[in-house]
Short mmCIF file of C-alpha atoms and ligand atoms in Angstrom, two decimals:
data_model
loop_
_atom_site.label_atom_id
_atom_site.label_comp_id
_atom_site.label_asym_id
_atom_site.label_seq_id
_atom_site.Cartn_x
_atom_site.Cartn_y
_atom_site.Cartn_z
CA UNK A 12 9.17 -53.50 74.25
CA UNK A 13 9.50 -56.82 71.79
CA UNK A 14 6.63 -58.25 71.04
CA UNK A 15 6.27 -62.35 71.48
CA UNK A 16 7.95 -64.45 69.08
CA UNK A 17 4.70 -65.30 67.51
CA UNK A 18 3.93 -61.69 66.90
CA UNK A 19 6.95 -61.07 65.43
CA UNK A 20 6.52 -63.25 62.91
CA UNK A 21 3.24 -62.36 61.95
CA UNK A 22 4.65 -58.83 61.37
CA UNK A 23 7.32 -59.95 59.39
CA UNK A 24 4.98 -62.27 57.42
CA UNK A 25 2.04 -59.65 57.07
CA UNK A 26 5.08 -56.80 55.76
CA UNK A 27 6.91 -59.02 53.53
CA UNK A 28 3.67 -60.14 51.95
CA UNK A 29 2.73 -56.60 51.00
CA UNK A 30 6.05 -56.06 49.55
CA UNK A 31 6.85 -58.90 47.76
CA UNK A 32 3.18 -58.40 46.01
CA UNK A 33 4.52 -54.60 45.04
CA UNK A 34 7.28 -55.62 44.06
CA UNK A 35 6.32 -57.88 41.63
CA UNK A 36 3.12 -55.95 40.44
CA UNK A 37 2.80 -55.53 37.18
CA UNK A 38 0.51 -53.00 36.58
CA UNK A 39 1.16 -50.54 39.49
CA UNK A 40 -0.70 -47.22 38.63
CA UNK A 41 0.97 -44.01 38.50
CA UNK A 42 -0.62 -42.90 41.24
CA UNK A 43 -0.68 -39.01 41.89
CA UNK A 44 0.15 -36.74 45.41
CA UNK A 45 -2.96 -35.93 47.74
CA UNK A 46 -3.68 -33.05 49.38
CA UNK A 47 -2.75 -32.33 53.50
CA UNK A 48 -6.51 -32.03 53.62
CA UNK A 49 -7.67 -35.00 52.29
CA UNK A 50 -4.69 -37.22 54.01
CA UNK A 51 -5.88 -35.72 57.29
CA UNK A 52 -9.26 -37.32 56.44
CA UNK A 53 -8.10 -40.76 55.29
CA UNK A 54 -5.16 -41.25 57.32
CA UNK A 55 -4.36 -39.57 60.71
CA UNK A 56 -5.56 -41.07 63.78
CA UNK A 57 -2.26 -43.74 63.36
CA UNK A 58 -0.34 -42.78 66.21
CA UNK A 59 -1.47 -44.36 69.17
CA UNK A 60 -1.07 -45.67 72.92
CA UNK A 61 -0.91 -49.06 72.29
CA UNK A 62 -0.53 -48.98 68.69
CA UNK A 63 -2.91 -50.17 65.93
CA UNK A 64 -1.25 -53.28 65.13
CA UNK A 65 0.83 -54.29 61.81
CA UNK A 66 -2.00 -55.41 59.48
CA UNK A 67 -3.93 -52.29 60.18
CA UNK A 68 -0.93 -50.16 59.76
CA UNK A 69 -0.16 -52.05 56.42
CA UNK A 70 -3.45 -51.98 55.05
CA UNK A 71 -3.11 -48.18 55.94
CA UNK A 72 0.06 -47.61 53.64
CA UNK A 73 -1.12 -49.98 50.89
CA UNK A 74 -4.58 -48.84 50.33
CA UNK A 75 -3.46 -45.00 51.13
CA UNK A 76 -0.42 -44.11 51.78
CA UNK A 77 1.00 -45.77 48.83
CA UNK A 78 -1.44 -44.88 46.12
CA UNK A 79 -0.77 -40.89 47.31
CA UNK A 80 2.95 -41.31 46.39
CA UNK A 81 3.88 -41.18 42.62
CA UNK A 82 5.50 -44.47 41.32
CA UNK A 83 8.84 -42.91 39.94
CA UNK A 84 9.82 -46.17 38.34
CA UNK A 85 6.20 -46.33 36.45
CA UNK A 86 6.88 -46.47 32.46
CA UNK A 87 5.04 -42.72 32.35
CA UNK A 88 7.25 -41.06 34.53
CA UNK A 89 9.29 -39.13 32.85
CA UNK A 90 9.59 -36.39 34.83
CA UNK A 91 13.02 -35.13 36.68
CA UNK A 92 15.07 -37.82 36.33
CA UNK A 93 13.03 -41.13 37.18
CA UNK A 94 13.52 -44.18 39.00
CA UNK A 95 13.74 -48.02 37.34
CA UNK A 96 15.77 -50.20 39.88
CA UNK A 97 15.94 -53.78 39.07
CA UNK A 98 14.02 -56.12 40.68
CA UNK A 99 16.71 -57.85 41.98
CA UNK A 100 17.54 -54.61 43.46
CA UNK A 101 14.67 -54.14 45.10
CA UNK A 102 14.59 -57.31 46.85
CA UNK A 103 18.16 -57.22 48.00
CA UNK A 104 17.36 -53.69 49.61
CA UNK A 105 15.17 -55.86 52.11
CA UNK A 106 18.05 -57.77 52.84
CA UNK A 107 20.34 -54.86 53.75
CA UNK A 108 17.42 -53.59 56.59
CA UNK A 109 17.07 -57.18 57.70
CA UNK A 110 20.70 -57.63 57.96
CA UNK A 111 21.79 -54.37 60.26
CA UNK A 112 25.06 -53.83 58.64
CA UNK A 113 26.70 -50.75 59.89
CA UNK A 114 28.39 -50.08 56.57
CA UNK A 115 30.67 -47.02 58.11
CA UNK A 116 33.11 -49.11 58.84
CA UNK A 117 35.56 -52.58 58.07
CA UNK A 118 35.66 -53.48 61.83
CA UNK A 119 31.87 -53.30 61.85
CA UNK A 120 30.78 -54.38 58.24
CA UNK A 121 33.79 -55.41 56.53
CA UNK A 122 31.56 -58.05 54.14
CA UNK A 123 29.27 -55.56 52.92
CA UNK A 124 31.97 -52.64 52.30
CA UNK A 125 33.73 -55.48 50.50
CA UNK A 126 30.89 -56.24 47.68
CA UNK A 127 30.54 -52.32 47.33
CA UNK A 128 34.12 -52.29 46.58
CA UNK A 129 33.85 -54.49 44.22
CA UNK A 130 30.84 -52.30 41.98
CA UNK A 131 33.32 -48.85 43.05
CA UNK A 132 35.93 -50.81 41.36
CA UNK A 133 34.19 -51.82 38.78
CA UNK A 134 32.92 -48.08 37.71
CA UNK A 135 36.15 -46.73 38.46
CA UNK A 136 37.77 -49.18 35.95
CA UNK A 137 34.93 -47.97 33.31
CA UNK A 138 35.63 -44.39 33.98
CA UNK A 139 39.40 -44.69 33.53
CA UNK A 140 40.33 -44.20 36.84
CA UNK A 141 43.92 -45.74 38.43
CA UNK A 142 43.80 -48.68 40.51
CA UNK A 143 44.22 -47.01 43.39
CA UNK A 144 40.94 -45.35 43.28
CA UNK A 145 38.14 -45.75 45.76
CA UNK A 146 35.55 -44.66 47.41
CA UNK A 147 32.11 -44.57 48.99
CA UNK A 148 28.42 -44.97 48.69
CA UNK A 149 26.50 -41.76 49.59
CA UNK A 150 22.99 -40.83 49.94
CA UNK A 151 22.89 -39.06 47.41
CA UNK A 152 24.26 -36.87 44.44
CA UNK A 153 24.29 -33.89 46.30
CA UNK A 154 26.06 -35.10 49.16
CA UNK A 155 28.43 -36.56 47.31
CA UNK A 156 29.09 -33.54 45.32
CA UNK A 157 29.37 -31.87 48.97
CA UNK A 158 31.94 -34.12 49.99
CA UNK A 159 34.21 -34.34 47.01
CA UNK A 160 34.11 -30.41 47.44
CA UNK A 161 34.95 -30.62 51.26
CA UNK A 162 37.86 -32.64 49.95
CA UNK A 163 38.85 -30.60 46.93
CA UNK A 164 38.81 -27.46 49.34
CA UNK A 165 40.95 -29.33 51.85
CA UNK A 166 43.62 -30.31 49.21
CA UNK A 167 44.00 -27.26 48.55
CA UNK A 168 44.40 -25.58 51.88
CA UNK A 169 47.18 -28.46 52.68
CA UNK A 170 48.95 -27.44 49.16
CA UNK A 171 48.65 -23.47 50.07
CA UNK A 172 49.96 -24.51 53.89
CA UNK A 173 52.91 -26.22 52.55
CA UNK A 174 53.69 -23.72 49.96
CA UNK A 175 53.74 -20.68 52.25
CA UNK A 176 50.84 -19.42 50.52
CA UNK A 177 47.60 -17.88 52.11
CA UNK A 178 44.72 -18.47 51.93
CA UNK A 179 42.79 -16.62 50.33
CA UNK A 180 39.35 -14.12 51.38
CA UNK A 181 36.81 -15.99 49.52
CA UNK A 182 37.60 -19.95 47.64
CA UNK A 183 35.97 -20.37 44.54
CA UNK A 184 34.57 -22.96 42.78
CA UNK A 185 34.40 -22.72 39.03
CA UNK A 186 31.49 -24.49 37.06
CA UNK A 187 29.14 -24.29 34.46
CA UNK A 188 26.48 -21.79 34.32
CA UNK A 189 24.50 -25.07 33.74
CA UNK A 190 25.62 -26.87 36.47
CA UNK A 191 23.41 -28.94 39.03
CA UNK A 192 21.79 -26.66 41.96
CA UNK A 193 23.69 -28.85 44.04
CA UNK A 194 26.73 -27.12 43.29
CA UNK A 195 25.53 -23.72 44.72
CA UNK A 196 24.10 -25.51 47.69
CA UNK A 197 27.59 -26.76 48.37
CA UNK A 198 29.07 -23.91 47.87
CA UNK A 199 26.50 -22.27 50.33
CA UNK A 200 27.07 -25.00 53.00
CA UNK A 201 31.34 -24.25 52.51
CA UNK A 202 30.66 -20.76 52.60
CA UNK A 203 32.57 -20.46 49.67
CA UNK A 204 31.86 -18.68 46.34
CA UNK A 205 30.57 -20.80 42.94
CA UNK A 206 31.33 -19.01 39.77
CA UNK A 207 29.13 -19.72 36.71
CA UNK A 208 31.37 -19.78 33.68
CA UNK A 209 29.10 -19.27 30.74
CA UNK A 210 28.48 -22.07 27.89
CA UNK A 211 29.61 -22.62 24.88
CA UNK A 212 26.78 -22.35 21.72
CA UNK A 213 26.27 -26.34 21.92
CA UNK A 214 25.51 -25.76 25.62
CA UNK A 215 28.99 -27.27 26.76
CA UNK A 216 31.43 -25.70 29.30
CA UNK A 217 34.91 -25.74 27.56
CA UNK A 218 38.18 -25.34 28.58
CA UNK A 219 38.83 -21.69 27.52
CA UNK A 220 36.30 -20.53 29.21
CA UNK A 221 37.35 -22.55 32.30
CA UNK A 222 41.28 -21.07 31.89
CA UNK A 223 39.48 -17.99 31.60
CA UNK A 224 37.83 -18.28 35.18
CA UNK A 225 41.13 -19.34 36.34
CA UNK A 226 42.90 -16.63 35.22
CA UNK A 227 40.24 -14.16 36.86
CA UNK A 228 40.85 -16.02 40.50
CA UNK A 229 43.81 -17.11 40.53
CA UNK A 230 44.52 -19.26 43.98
CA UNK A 231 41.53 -18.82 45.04
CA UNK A 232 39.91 -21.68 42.96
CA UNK A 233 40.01 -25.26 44.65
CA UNK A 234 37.97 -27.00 42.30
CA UNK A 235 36.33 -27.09 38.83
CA UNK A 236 33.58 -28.89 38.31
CA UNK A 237 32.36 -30.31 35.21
CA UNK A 238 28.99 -31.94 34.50
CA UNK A 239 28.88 -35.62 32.84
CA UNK A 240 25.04 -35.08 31.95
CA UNK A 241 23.44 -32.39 33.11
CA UNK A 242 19.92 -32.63 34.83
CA UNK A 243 17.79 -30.26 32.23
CA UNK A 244 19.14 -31.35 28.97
CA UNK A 245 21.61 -34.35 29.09
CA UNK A 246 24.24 -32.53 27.97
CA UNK A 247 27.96 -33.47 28.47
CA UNK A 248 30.83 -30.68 29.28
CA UNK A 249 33.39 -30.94 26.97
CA UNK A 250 35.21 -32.38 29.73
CA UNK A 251 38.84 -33.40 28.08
CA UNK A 252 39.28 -30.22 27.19
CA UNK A 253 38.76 -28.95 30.83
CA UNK A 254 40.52 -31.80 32.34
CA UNK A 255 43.76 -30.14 30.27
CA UNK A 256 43.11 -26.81 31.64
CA UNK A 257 43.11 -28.39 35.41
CA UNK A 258 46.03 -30.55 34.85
CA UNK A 259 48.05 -27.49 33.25
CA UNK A 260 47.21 -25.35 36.27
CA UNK A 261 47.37 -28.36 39.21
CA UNK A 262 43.28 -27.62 39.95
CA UNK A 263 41.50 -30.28 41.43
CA UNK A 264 38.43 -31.55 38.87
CA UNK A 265 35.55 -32.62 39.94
CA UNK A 266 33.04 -34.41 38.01
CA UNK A 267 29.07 -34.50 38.69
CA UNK A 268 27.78 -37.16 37.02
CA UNK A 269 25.06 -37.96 39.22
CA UNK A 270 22.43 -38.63 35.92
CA UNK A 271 24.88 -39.04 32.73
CA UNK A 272 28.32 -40.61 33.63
CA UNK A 273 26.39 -43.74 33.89
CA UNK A 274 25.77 -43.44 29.37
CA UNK A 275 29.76 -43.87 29.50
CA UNK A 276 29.35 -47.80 30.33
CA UNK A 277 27.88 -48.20 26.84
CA UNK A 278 30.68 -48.25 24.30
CA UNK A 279 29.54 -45.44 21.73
CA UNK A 280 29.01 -43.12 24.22
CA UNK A 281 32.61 -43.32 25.97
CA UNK A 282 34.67 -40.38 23.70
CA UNK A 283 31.65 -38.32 25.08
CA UNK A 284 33.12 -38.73 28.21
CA UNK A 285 36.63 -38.36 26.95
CA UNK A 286 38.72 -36.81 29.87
CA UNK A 287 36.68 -38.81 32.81
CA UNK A 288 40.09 -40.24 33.43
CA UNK A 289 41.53 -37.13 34.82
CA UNK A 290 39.16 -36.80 37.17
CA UNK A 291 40.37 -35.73 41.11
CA UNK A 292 36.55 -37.07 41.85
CA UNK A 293 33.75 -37.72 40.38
CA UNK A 294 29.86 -38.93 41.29
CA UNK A 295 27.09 -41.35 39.41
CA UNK A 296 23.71 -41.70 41.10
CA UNK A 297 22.88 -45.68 40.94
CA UNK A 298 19.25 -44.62 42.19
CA UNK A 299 19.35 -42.15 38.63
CA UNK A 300 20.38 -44.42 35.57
CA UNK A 301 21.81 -47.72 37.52
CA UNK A 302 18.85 -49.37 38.21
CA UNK A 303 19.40 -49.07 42.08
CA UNK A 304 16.23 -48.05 44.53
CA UNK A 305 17.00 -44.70 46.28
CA UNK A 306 19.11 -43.65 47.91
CA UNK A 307 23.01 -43.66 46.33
CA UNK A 308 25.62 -41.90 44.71
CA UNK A 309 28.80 -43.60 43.86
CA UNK A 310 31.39 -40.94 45.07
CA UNK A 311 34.88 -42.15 43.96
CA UNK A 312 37.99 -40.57 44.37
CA UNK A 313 41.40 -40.82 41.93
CA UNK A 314 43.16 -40.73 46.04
CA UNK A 315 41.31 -42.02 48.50
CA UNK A 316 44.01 -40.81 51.02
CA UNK A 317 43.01 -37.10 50.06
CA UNK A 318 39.20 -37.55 51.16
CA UNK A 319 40.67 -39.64 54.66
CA UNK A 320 42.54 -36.37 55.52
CA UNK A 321 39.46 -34.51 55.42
CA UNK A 322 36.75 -36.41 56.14
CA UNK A 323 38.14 -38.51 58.93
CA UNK A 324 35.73 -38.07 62.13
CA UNK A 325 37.91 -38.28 65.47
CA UNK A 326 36.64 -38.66 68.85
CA UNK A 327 37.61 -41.23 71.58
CA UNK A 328 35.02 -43.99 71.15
CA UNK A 329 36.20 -43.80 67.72
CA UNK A 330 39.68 -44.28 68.18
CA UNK A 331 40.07 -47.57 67.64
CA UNK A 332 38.61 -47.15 64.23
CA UNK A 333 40.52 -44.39 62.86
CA UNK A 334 43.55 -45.76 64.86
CA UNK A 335 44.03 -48.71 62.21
CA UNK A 336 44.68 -48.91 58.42
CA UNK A 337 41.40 -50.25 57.94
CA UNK A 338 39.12 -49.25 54.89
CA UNK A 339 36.41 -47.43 56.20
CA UNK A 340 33.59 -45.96 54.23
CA UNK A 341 33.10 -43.10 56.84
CA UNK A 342 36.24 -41.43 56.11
CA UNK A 343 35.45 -40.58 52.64
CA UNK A 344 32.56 -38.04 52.67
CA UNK A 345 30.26 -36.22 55.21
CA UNK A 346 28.73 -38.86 57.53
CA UNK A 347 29.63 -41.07 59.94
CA UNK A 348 27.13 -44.05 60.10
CA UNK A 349 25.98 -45.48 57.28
CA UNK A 350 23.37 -47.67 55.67
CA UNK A 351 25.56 -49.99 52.84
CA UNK A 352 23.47 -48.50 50.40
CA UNK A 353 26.10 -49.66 47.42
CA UNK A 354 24.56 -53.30 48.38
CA UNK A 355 21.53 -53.35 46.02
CA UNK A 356 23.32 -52.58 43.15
CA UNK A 357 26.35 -55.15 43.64
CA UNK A 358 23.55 -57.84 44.07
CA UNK A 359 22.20 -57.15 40.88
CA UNK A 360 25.22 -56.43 39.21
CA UNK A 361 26.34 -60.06 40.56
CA UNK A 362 23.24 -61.40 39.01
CA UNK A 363 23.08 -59.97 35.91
CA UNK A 364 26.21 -59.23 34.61
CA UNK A 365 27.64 -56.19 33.04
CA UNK A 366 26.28 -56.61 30.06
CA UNK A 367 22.66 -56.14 30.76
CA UNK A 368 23.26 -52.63 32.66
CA UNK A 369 24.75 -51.73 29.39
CA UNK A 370 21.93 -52.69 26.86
CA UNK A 371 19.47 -51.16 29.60
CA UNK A 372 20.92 -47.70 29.39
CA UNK A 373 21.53 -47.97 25.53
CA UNK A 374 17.44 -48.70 25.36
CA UNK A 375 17.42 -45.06 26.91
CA UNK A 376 19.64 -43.21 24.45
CA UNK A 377 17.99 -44.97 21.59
CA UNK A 378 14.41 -44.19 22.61
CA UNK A 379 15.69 -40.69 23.37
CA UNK A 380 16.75 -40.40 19.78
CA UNK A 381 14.25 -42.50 18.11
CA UNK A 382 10.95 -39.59 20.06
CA UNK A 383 13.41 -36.55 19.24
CA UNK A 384 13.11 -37.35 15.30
CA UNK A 385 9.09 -38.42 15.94
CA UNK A 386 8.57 -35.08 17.41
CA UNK A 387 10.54 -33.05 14.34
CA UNK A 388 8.17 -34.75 12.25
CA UNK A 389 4.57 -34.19 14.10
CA UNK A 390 3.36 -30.28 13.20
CA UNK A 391 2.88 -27.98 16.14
CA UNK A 392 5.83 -29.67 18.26
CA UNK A 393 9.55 -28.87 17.84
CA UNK A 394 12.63 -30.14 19.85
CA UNK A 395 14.87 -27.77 21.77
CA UNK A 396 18.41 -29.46 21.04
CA UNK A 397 19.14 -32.67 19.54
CA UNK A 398 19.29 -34.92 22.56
CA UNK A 399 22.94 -36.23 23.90
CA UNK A 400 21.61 -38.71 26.39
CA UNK A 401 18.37 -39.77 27.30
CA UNK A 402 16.52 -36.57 28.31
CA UNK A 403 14.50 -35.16 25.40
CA UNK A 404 13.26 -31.41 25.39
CA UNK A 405 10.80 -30.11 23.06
CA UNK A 406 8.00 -27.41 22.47
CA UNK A 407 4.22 -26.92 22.00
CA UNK A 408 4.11 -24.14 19.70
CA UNK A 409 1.85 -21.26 20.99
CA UNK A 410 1.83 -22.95 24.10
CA UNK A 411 2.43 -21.13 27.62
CA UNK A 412 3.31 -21.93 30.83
CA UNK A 413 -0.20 -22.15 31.87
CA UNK A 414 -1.25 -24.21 28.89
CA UNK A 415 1.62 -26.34 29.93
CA UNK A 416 0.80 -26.70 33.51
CA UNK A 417 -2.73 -27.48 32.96
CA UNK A 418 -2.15 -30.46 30.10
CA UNK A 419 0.17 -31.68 32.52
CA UNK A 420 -2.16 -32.08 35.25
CA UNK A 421 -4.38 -33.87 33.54
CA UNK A 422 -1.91 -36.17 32.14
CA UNK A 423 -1.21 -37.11 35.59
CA UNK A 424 -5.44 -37.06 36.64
CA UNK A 425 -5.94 -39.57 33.72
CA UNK A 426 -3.24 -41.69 34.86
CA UNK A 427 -1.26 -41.51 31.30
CA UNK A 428 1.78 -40.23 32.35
CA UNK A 429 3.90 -37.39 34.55
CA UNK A 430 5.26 -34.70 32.67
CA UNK A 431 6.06 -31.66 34.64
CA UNK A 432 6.59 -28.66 32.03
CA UNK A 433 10.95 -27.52 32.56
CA UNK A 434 12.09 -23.83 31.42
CA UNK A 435 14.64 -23.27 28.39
CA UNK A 436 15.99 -19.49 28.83
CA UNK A 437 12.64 -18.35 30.05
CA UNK A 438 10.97 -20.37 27.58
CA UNK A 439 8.48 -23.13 29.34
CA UNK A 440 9.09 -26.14 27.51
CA UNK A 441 8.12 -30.11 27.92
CA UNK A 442 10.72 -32.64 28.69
CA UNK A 443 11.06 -36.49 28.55
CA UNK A 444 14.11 -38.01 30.78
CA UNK A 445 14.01 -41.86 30.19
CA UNK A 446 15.44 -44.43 31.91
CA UNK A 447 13.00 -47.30 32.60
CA UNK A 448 13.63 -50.35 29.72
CA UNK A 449 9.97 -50.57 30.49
CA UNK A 450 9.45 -47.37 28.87
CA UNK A 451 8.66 -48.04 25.00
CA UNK A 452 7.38 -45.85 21.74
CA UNK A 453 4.17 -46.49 22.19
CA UNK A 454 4.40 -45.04 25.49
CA UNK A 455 6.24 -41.74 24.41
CA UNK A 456 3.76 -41.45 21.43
CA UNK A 457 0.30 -41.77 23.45
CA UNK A 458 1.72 -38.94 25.41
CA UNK A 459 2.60 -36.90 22.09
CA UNK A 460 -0.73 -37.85 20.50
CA UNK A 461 -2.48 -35.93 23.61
CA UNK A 462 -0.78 -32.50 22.74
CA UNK A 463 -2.47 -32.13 19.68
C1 PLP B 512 20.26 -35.42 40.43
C2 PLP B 512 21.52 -34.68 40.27
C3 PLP B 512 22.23 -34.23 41.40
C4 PLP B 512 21.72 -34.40 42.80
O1 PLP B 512 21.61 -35.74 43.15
P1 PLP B 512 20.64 -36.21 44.33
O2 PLP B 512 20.87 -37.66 44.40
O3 PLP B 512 19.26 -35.83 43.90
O4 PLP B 512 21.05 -35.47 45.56
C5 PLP B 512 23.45 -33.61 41.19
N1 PLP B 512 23.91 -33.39 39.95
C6 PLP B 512 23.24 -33.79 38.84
C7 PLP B 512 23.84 -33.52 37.50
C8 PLP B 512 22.01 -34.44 38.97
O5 PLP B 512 21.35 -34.83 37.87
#
């Protein structure tokens, strides 16, 4: 099964080649999806007996593969939210494959969960969490908003057992009509029921409305979640005034800030976030607006010892884990082994420093701001909303969806950028998240210039 030593090293040699030369690329194009069809034609045929060998297999993935995948951290994309993870990121991620850490657990990977402790700290700290908060790299946002629900849900079943209270038919989980689509797939996973509670005028959940939903169901609510950022617009819930709504009626609050929470690390934007602190749990996406490669959400808890009780995995080869006071990463969400995804960002963290994560997502509010007044001033485009964070949504007048679609298409065919038209109330509209440094003016006003 293992190849000779001398073969080994070869692959290792031919594979970090190619990715050392990505990595430090300059230029890398945009690049744009393929067709089933025309993949079939360029690329199947790799499977095979006795294997093709690695620098056929390389050359494969660099010369097609790779060009039919979109470069998400490319200065153009501005699409969903975009990639832009450091390059000491990036090379550090090679490390944590070449290293096998199980990060699931101390016993196993005690090191590595270690150094991710330190970063969970670290944002906790920002966020105005207690020192007794911790948590837990996930995958991903919407795992981690799973798993703080699981918890939230599991709180509250303890609370209701201990009180004599029943449960009740249906649990609820309140959030904004806004809120991520994660939340309903949650919900749908739980088989429990999310309730929309509308916005406010500025596009904010607030806390009336929130005691409003809580009046309407009662004990049925375990959680209310609040978005730090959400996906569409950037906008920010008014969060402190929900946070005083949960703590008034003992609710566990949940915060998804998967895209936005990570704007509170620059100083101006913290009383945006005002109320973070009195968050049961909360998310930020280091592969969104930290600079990480994908895949992770930070998923911290305010107590730890809430997610254990829920998310604990027991079985008898695992006894000797879950048997000992240990800190393990497993217990806190919905997985058992795990990659120690947090590592990439505590490298570069370590190497930069603080303060260069902050001026990094400043560059992305400032841009944001600096387009949104360029675009009131060009005729024929209009924003949507002032922009909050660093996602920027504006119109084409007399434009529809089809118009839209097509100028987007070819914005991607001529390699200038990837801007896939978003909806506003039924109205198609254009929208620029930012979050590279890389991305400049210049490269927000070439795009403008070809709407005209
Ligand atoms: C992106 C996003 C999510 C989902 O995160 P994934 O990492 O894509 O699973 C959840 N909530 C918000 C607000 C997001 O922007």
């Amino acid at each position: 099964m293992h190849a000779n030593s001398d073969e080994t090293h070869a692959t290792v040699d031919i594979v970090l080649d190619y990715a050392q030369r990505r990595a430090v690329y300059e230029n890398v194009p945009l690049d744009k999806p393929l067709t089933p069809r025309e993949l079939s034609r360029l690329a199947s045929g790799s499977i095979t007996r006795d294997g093709i060998g690695a620098r056929r297999a390389t050359a494969l993935f660099e010369n097609v593969l790779a060009p039919a995948c979109v470069t998400t951290d490319h200065p153009s994309y501005l699409s969903f939210i975009p990639s832009a993870p450091t390059k000491a990121a990036i090379a550090f991620d090679l490390v944590v494959s070449a290293s096998s850490v199980y990060g699931g657990s101390w016993m196993e990977g005690s090191g590595a969960v270690f150094a991710e402790n330190e970063v969970l700290h670290w944002l906790a700290a920002e966020f105005g969490l207690p020192a007794g908060a911790g948590g837990v790299f996930m995958q991903g946002g919407t795992i981690g908003n799973l798993s703080a629900l699981v918890t939230a849900r599991d709180a509250a079943r303890r609370r209701h057992r201990e009180s004599g209270v029943a449960d009740p038919a249906r649990w609820v989980v309140v959030c904004s009509a806004e809120a991520h689509s994660s939340i309903a797939s949650a919900a749908a996973v739980m088989d429990v029921d999310a309730v929309g509670v509308p916005v406010g005028d500025d596009g904010r959940l607030h806390g009336d409305a929130v005691a409003a939903a809580l009046d309407a169901h009662g004990d049925a609510v375990f959680a209310v979640v609040a978005t730090g950022g959400t996906t569409n617009f950037g906008i920010v819930d008014d969060i402190s005034s929900i946070a005083e709504v949960t703590r008034d009626r003992g609710v566990w609050l949940h915060i998804d800030g998967a895209y936005g929470l990570a704007a509170m690390l620059v100083p101006e934007m913290r009383a945006v976030f005002a109320g973070v602190e009195h968050a049961d749990s909360l998310i930020v996406d280091p592969h969104k607006w930290l600079f990480a490669p994908f895949d992770a959400c930070a998923l911290i808890y305010r107590e730890p010892d809430r997610a254990r009780l829920a998310h604990t995995q027991h079985a008898e080869y695992l006894d000797t884990l879950t048997g000992s006071a240990d800190w393990n990463p497993s217990d806190l969400g919905v997985q058992l082994t795990r990659r120690a995804r947090g590592l990439p960002l505590w490298f570069s963290l370590a190497t930069h420093g603080t303060e260069m994560y902050r001026a990094a997502i400043a560059h992305g509010i400032d841009l944001a701001r600096e387009i949104a007044d360029e675009i009131g001033r060009r005729p024929g485009l209009s924003l949507v909303r002032d922009p909050q964070l660093s996602v920027v949504v504006f119109r084409r007048e007399g434009w529809s969806l089809a118009d839209y679609a097509a100028w987007s298409d070819r914005l991607l065919d001529d390699q200038v950028g990837f801007v896939v038209p978003s909806s506003h109330r039924g109205e198609p509209v254009l929208r620029f998240a930012i979050v590279s440094p890389l991305t400049t003016m210049d490269t927000l006003t070439g795009i403008l210039d070809t709407l005209s």
